[in-house]
Short mmCIF file of C-alpha atoms in Angstrom, two decimals:
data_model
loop_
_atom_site.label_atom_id
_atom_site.label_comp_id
_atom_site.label_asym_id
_atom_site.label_seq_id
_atom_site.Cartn_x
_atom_site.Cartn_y
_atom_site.Cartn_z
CA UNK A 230 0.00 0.00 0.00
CA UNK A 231 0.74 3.53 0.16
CA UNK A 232 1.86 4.12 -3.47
CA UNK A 233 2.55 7.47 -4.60
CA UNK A 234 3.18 8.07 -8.84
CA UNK A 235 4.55 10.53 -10.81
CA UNK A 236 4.26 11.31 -14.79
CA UNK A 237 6.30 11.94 -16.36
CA UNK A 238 9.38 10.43 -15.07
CA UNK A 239 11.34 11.89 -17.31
CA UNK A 240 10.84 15.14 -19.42
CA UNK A 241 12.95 17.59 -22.15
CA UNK A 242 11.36 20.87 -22.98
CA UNK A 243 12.29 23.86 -25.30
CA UNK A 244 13.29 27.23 -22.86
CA UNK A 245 9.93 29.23 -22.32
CA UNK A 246 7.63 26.21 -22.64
CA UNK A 247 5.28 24.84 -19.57
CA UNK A 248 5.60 21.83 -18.41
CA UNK A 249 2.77 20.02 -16.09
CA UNK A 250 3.87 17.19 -13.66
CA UNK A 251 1.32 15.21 -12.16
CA UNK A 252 1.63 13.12 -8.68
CA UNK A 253 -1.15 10.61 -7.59
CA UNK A 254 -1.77 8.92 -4.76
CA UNK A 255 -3.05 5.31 -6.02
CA UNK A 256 -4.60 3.67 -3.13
CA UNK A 257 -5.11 6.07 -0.54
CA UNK A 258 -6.53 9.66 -0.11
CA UNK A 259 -4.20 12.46 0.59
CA UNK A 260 -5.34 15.50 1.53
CA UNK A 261 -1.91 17.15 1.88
CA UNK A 262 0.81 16.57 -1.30
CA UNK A 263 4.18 17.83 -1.10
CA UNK A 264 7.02 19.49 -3.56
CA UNK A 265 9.79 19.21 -3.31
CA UNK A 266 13.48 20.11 -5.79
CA UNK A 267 16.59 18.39 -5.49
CA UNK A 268 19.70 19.27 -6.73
CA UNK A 269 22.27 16.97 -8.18
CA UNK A 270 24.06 15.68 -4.24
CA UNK A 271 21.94 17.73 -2.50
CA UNK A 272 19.02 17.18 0.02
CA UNK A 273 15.32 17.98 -0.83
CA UNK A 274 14.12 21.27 -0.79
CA UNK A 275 10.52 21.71 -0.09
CA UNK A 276 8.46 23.97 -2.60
CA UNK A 277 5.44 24.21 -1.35
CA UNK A 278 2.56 22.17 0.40
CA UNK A 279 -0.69 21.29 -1.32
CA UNK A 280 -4.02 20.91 0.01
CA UNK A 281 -7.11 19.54 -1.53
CA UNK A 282 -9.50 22.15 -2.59
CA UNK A 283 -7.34 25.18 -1.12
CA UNK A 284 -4.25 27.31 -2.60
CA UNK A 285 -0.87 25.92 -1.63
CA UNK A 286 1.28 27.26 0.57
CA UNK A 287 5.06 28.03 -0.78
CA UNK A 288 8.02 28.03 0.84
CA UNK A 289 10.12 31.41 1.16
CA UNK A 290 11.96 32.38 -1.90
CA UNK A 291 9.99 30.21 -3.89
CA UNK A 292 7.77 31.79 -7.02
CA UNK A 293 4.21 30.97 -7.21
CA UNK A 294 3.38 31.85 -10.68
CA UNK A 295 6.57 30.27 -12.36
CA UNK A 296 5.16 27.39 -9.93
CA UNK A 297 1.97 26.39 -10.32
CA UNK A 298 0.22 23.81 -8.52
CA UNK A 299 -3.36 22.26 -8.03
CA UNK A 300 -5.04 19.73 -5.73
CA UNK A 301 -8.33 19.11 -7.62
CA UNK A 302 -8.80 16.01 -5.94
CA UNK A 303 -7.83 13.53 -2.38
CA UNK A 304 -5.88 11.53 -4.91
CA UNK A 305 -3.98 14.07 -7.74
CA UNK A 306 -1.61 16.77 -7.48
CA UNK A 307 -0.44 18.93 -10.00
CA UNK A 308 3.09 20.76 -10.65
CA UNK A 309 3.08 23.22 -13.25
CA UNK A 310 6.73 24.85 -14.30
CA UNK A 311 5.64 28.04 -16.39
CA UNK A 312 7.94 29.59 -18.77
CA UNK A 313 10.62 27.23 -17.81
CA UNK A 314 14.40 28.09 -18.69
CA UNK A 315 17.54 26.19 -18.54
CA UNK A 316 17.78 27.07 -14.15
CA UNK A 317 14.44 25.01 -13.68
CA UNK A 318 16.18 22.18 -15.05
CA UNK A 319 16.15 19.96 -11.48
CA UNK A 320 14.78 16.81 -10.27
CA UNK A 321 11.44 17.33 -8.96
CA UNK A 322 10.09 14.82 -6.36
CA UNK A 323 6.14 14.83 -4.66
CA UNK A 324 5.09 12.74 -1.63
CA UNK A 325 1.91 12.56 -0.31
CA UNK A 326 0.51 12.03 3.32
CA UNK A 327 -2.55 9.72 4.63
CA UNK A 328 -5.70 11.71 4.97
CA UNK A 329 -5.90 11.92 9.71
CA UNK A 330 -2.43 11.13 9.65
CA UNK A 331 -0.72 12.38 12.80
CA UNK A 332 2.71 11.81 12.61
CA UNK A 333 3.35 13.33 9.48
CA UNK A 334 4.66 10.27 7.38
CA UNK A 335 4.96 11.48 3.68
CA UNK A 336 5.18 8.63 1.15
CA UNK A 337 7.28 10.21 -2.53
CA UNK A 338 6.60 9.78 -5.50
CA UNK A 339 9.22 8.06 -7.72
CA UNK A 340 10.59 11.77 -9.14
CA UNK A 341 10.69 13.56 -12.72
CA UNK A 342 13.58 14.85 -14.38
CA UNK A 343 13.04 17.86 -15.83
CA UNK A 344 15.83 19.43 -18.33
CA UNK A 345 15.20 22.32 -19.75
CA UNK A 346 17.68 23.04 -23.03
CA UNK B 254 12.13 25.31 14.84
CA UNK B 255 13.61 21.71 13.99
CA UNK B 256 16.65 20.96 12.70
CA UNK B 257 18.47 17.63 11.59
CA UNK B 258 22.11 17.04 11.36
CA UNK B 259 24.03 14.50 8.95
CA UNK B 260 28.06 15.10 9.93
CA UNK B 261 28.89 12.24 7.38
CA UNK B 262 28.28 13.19 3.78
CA UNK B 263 29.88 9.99 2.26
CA UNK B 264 30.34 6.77 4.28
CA UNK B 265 32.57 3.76 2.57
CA UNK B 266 32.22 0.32 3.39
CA UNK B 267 33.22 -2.89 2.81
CA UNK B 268 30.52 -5.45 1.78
CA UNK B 269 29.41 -7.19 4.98
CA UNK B 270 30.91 -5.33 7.07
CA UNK B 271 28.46 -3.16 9.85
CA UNK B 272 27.60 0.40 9.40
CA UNK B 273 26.45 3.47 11.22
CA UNK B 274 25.39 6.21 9.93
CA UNK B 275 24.70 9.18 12.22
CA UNK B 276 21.95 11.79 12.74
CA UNK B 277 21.26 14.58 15.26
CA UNK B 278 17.92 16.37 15.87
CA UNK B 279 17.43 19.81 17.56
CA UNK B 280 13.83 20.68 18.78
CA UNK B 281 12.59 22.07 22.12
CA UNK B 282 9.46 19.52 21.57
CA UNK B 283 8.84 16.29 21.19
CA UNK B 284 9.76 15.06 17.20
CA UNK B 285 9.04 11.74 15.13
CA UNK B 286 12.33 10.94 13.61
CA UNK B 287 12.61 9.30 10.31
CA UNK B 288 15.31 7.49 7.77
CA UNK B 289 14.64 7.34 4.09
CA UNK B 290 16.76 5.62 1.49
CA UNK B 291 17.33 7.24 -2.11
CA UNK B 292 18.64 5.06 -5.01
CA UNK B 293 19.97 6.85 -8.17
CA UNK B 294 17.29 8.75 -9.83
CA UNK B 295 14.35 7.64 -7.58
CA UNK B 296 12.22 9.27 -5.02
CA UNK B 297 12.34 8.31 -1.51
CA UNK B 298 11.59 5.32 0.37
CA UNK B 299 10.66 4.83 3.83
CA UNK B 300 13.22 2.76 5.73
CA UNK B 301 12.02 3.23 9.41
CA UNK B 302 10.14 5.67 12.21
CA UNK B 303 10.30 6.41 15.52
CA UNK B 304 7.14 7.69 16.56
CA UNK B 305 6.97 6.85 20.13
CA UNK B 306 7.35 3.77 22.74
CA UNK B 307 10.74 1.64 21.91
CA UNK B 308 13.86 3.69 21.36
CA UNK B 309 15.43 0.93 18.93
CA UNK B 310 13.64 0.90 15.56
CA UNK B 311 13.50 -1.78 13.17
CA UNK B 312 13.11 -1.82 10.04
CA UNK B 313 13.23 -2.37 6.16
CA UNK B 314 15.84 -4.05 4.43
CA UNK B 315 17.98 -5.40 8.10
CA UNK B 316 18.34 -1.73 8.89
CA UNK B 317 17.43 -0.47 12.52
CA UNK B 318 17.87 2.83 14.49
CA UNK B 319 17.91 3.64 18.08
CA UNK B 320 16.51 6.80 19.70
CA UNK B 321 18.37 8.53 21.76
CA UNK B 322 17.02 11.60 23.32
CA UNK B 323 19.75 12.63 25.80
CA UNK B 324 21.96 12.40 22.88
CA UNK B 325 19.42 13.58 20.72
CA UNK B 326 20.62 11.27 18.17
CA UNK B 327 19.26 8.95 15.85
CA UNK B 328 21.75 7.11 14.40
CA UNK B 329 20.94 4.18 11.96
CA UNK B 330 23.00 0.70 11.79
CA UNK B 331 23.06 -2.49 9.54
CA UNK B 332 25.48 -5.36 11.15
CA UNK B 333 26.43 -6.47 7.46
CA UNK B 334 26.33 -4.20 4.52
CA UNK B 335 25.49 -5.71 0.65
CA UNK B 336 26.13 -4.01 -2.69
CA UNK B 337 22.37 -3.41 -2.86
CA UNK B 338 22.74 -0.81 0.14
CA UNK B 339 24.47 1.74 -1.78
CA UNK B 340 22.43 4.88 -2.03
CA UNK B 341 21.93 7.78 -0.05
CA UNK B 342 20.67 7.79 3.18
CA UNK B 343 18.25 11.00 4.96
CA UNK B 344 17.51 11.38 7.90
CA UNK B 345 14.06 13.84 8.45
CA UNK B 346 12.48 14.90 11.91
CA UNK B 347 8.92 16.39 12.15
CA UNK B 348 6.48 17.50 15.04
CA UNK B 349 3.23 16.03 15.09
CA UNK B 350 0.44 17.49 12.86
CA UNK B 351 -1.16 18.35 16.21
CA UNK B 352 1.50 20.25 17.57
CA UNK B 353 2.04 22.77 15.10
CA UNK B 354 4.15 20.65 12.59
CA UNK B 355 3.44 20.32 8.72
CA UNK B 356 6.84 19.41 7.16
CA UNK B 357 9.55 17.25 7.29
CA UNK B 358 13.01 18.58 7.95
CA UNK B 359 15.78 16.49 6.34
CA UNK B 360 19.17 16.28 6.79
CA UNK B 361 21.52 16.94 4.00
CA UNK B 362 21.98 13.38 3.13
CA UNK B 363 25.11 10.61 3.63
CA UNK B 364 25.96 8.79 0.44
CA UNK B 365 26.71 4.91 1.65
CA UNK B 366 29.51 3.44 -0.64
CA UNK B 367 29.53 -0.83 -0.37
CA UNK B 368 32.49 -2.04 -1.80
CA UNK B 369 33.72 -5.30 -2.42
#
């Protein structure tokens, strides 16, 4: 249980395109989805939190409308990299935590490499 | 606010031979401690927790972890190491949901090198 996906895993775009990322949660609800960047040999960086039905929450220093995410649903999160140029080029990693959960336990997603040329 | 220490960003060892890798936690409160495992180009996977009750921690793959919170350390060992174990390693403290905490805080990762 507890399965988290992303799509795509792996992604090349042209500088100034979009590019949407989507995380599910495939057999539980989450009402909370996490993003989070990683740098090559670096730790995670969290983006920005997600909740179902409301605006996320970003993390300092982080732009919301380069960034744009949704939670439509207890089950899909979305991760939408506007305009993206060469410096957005990261690996790009969403986990997901169990809807009453107390403790916090996040459950990621398998990651997307975005590469932006 | 929380904070998590990893002092050892790359950690060689011989295959079957034990390891330790080490963690330290700052928090005035009470925190649920964590260790996740990244292979190469993957997300994160859930090795073990300490959420409460019995300091030493067992779990996935032989791996287990003992809480220590005079030492506020949670340091995580494997008595014999295989090739397989090489990845990187994070460490990630929280507070409960309840108490005001909404994110993970990870450490900055240790790298664990089996070789033969």
């Amino acid at each position: 249980g507890a399965v988290v996906s992303q799509h795509p895993s792996r992604v090349i775009c042209k500088s100034g395109t979009s590019v949407k990322i989507e995380c599910r949660s495939l057999d539980f609800q989450a009402t909370t989805m996490f993003w989070y960047r990683q740098f090559p040999k670096k730790s995670l960086m969290l983006m920005a939190t997600s909740n179902e039905g409301s605006k996320a929450t970003y993390e300092q220093g982080v732009e919301k409308d380069k960034f744009l995410i949704n939670h439509a649903s207890l089950t899909l999160s979305t991760l939408t990299v506007t305009s993206a140029h060469p410096e957005d080029s990261s690996f790009y990693i969403c986990s997901a935590r169990f809807r009453g959960s107390l403790y916090n336990e996040q459950f990621f997603g398998p990651g997307t490499r975005l590469t932006v040329l | 606010a929380q904070s998590v220490t990893q002092l050892d960003s790359q950690v060689p060892v011989f295959e079957e031979a034990p390891v330790e890798l080490r963690c330290n936690y700052s928090s005035s409160v009470s925190v649920y401690l964590f260790w996740y495992v990244q292979y190469p180009n993957q997300g994160l996977q859930l090795l073990l927790k300490y959420l409460s009750g019995s300091t030493l921690v067992k779990g996935i793959n032989g791996f287990e972890a003992e809480f220590n919170k005079s030492q506020t350390s949670f340091h995580l060992r494997k008595p014999s190491v295989h090739i397989s174990d090489t990845a990187e390693y994070f460490c990630a403290v929280s507070l409960s949901i309840t108490g005001g905490g909404n994110k993970l805080t990870f450490g900055t990762g240790t790298q664990l090198k089996v070789e033969l």
